[in-house]
C-alpha cells in the first residue's frame, strides 16, 4: 500500500501491549509511512519489561505501565482515565495479555479491537494464547490457520470479527515455525484493518446487527 496524503485529520490511537510489540511496530511504521491515517498517542503495557515499551519510547510515544501486581482490581479504572485523556478513536490490543473489564469495554464499546493468532472462532478463548494456539492447530491436524482482528466484547476472543487472513499449515510444522508464519501475516492484517477503520471503511452498523443477534 502506498502512503498518501489524507484530507481528514489523523485518528487517535492507543495501543495496549504485554510483550515484544512487533504488531505495535507494524502500526508505528504504517502510521509513519502514511498507510494509516492515525497517530499512536500512547502505548500502555501490563508488563514493565515489555520490549514494546522500548519501541514506543524510541519513537517518542508516551508509555504507561499498569500491572495487575501494582494496581490489582483497580487497574482498569486507572487505565481508563489515561486512555480517555487521549480521546482515542481506536484502542488496539496488540499482544495485550490482560483481561479488559466490562466497565472499560462499555465505556469504549466498538472502539477496542484485538488481534488473535488464529482463525477465530476456532482456537480462541481463555487458554488459547501464545504458542498454545499453534500447538492446538497442529495437534488437531488442521491444514490452515491464520490471524483475526475482532472487536473486544465481554467474552474472550468472542467479539465481532472484522477481518481475517489465512495461513497454510505445512507438513512437519512445529508450533514455533507456524507461530512465525502467522505473526508475519498478523503484521499485514493489523495495518490493513486499522487503515480501513481509520478511513471509516468499516461501519459500526454491522456490529449493532451482530450484537442484536447476540441479544445484547
Ligand atoms: C501476537 O501473536 C498476537 O496475535 C498475540 O500476541 C502476539 C503478540 O506479539 N495476541 P507482539 O507483541 O505484537 O510481537
PDB file of N, CA, C and O and ligand atoms in Angstrom, residues 19-23 95 115-117 183 186, ligand 1:
ATOM      1  N   UNK A  19       4.143  -7.545  25.441  1.00  0.00           N
ATOM      2  CA  UNK A  19       5.377  -8.277  25.079  1.00  0.00           C
ATOM      3  C   UNK A  19       6.248  -7.531  24.086  1.00  0.00           C
ATOM      4  O   UNK A  19       6.476  -6.336  24.216  1.00  0.00           O
ATOM      5  N   UNK A  20       6.687  -8.266  23.056  1.00  0.00           N
ATOM      6  CA  UNK A  20       7.736  -7.728  22.159  1.00  0.00           C
ATOM      7  C   UNK A  20       7.240  -6.547  21.320  1.00  0.00           C
ATOM      8  O   UNK A  20       8.008  -5.695  20.906  1.00  0.00           O
ATOM      9  N   UNK A  21       5.932  -6.494  21.038  1.00  0.00           N
ATOM     10  CA  UNK A  21       5.420  -5.319  20.338  1.00  0.00           C
ATOM     11  C   UNK A  21       5.699  -5.294  18.845  1.00  0.00           C
ATOM     12  O   UNK A  21       5.814  -4.226  18.235  1.00  0.00           O
ATOM     13  N   UNK A  22       5.837  -6.464  18.213  1.00  0.00           N
ATOM     14  CA  UNK A  22       6.079  -6.446  16.757  1.00  0.00           C
ATOM     15  C   UNK A  22       4.834  -5.958  16.006  1.00  0.00           C
ATOM     16  O   UNK A  22       4.948  -5.295  14.974  1.00  0.00           O
ATOM     17  N   UNK A  23       3.651  -6.250  16.522  1.00  0.00           N
ATOM     18  CA  UNK A  23       2.433  -5.699  15.894  1.00  0.00           C
ATOM     19  C   UNK A  23       2.370  -4.184  16.115  1.00  0.00           C
ATOM     20  O   UNK A  23       1.990  -3.427  15.210  1.00  0.00           O
ATOM     21  N   UNK A  95      -1.249  -7.995  21.417  1.00  0.00           N
ATOM     22  CA  UNK A  95      -0.458  -8.857  22.293  1.00  0.00           C
ATOM     23  C   UNK A  95      -0.643  -8.489  23.751  1.00  0.00           C
ATOM     24  O   UNK A  95       0.216  -8.717  24.583  1.00  0.00           O
ATOM     25  N   UNK A 115      -6.047  -8.364  18.142  1.00  0.00           N
ATOM     26  CA  UNK A 115      -5.554  -9.284  17.107  1.00  0.00           C
ATOM     27  C   UNK A 115      -5.221 -10.616  17.779  1.00  0.00           C
ATOM     28  O   UNK A 115      -4.621 -10.653  18.839  1.00  0.00           O
ATOM     29  N   UNK A 116      -5.712 -11.686  17.121  1.00  0.00           N
ATOM     30  CA  UNK A 116      -5.548 -13.025  17.699  1.00  0.00           C
ATOM     31  C   UNK A 116      -4.862 -13.912  16.658  1.00  0.00           C
ATOM     32  O   UNK A 116      -5.234 -13.859  15.472  1.00  0.00           O
ATOM     33  N   UNK A 117      -3.904 -14.752  17.080  1.00  0.00           N
ATOM     34  CA  UNK A 117      -3.119 -15.514  16.100  1.00  0.00           C
ATOM     35  C   UNK A 117      -3.758 -16.831  15.671  1.00  0.00           C
ATOM     36  O   UNK A 117      -3.108 -17.882  15.642  1.00  0.00           O
ATOM     37  N   UNK A 183       2.611 -14.826  12.564  1.00  0.00           N
ATOM     38  CA  UNK A 183       2.951 -13.474  13.032  1.00  0.00           C
ATOM     39  C   UNK A 183       3.246 -12.551  11.851  1.00  0.00           C
ATOM     40  O   UNK A 183       2.823 -11.383  11.843  1.00  0.00           O
ATOM     41  N   UNK A 186       0.059 -11.478  10.601  1.00  0.00           N
ATOM     42  CA  UNK A 186      -0.585 -10.530  11.533  1.00  0.00           C
ATOM     43  C   UNK A 186      -0.135  -9.104  11.241  1.00  0.00           C
ATOM     44  O   UNK A 186      -0.934  -8.155  11.273  1.00  0.00           O
TER      45      UNK A 186
HETATM   46  C1  LIG B   1       0.751 -11.924  18.590  1.00  0.00           C
HETATM   47  O1  LIG B   1       0.866 -13.224  18.052  1.00  0.00           O
HETATM   48  C2  LIG B   1      -0.690 -11.617  18.856  1.00  0.00           C
HETATM   49  O2  LIG B   1      -1.564 -12.215  17.930  1.00  0.00           O
HETATM   50  C3  LIG B   1      -0.893 -12.258  20.202  1.00  0.00           C
HETATM   51  O3  LIG B   1       0.305 -11.997  20.919  1.00  0.00           O
HETATM   52  C4  LIG B   1       1.365 -11.848  19.986  1.00  0.00           C
HETATM   53  C5  LIG B   1       1.988 -10.504  20.238  1.00  0.00           C
HETATM   54  O4  LIG B   1       3.128 -10.375  19.535  1.00  0.00           O
HETATM   55  N1  LIG B   1      -2.054 -11.722  20.854  1.00  0.00           N
HETATM   56  P1  LIG B   1       3.830  -8.906  19.522  1.00  0.00           P
HETATM   57  O5  LIG B   1       3.974  -8.465  20.962  1.00  0.00           O
HETATM   58  O6  LIG B   1       2.938  -7.996  18.740  1.00  0.00           O
HETATM   59  O7  LIG B   1       5.161  -9.153  18.845  1.00  0.00           O
END
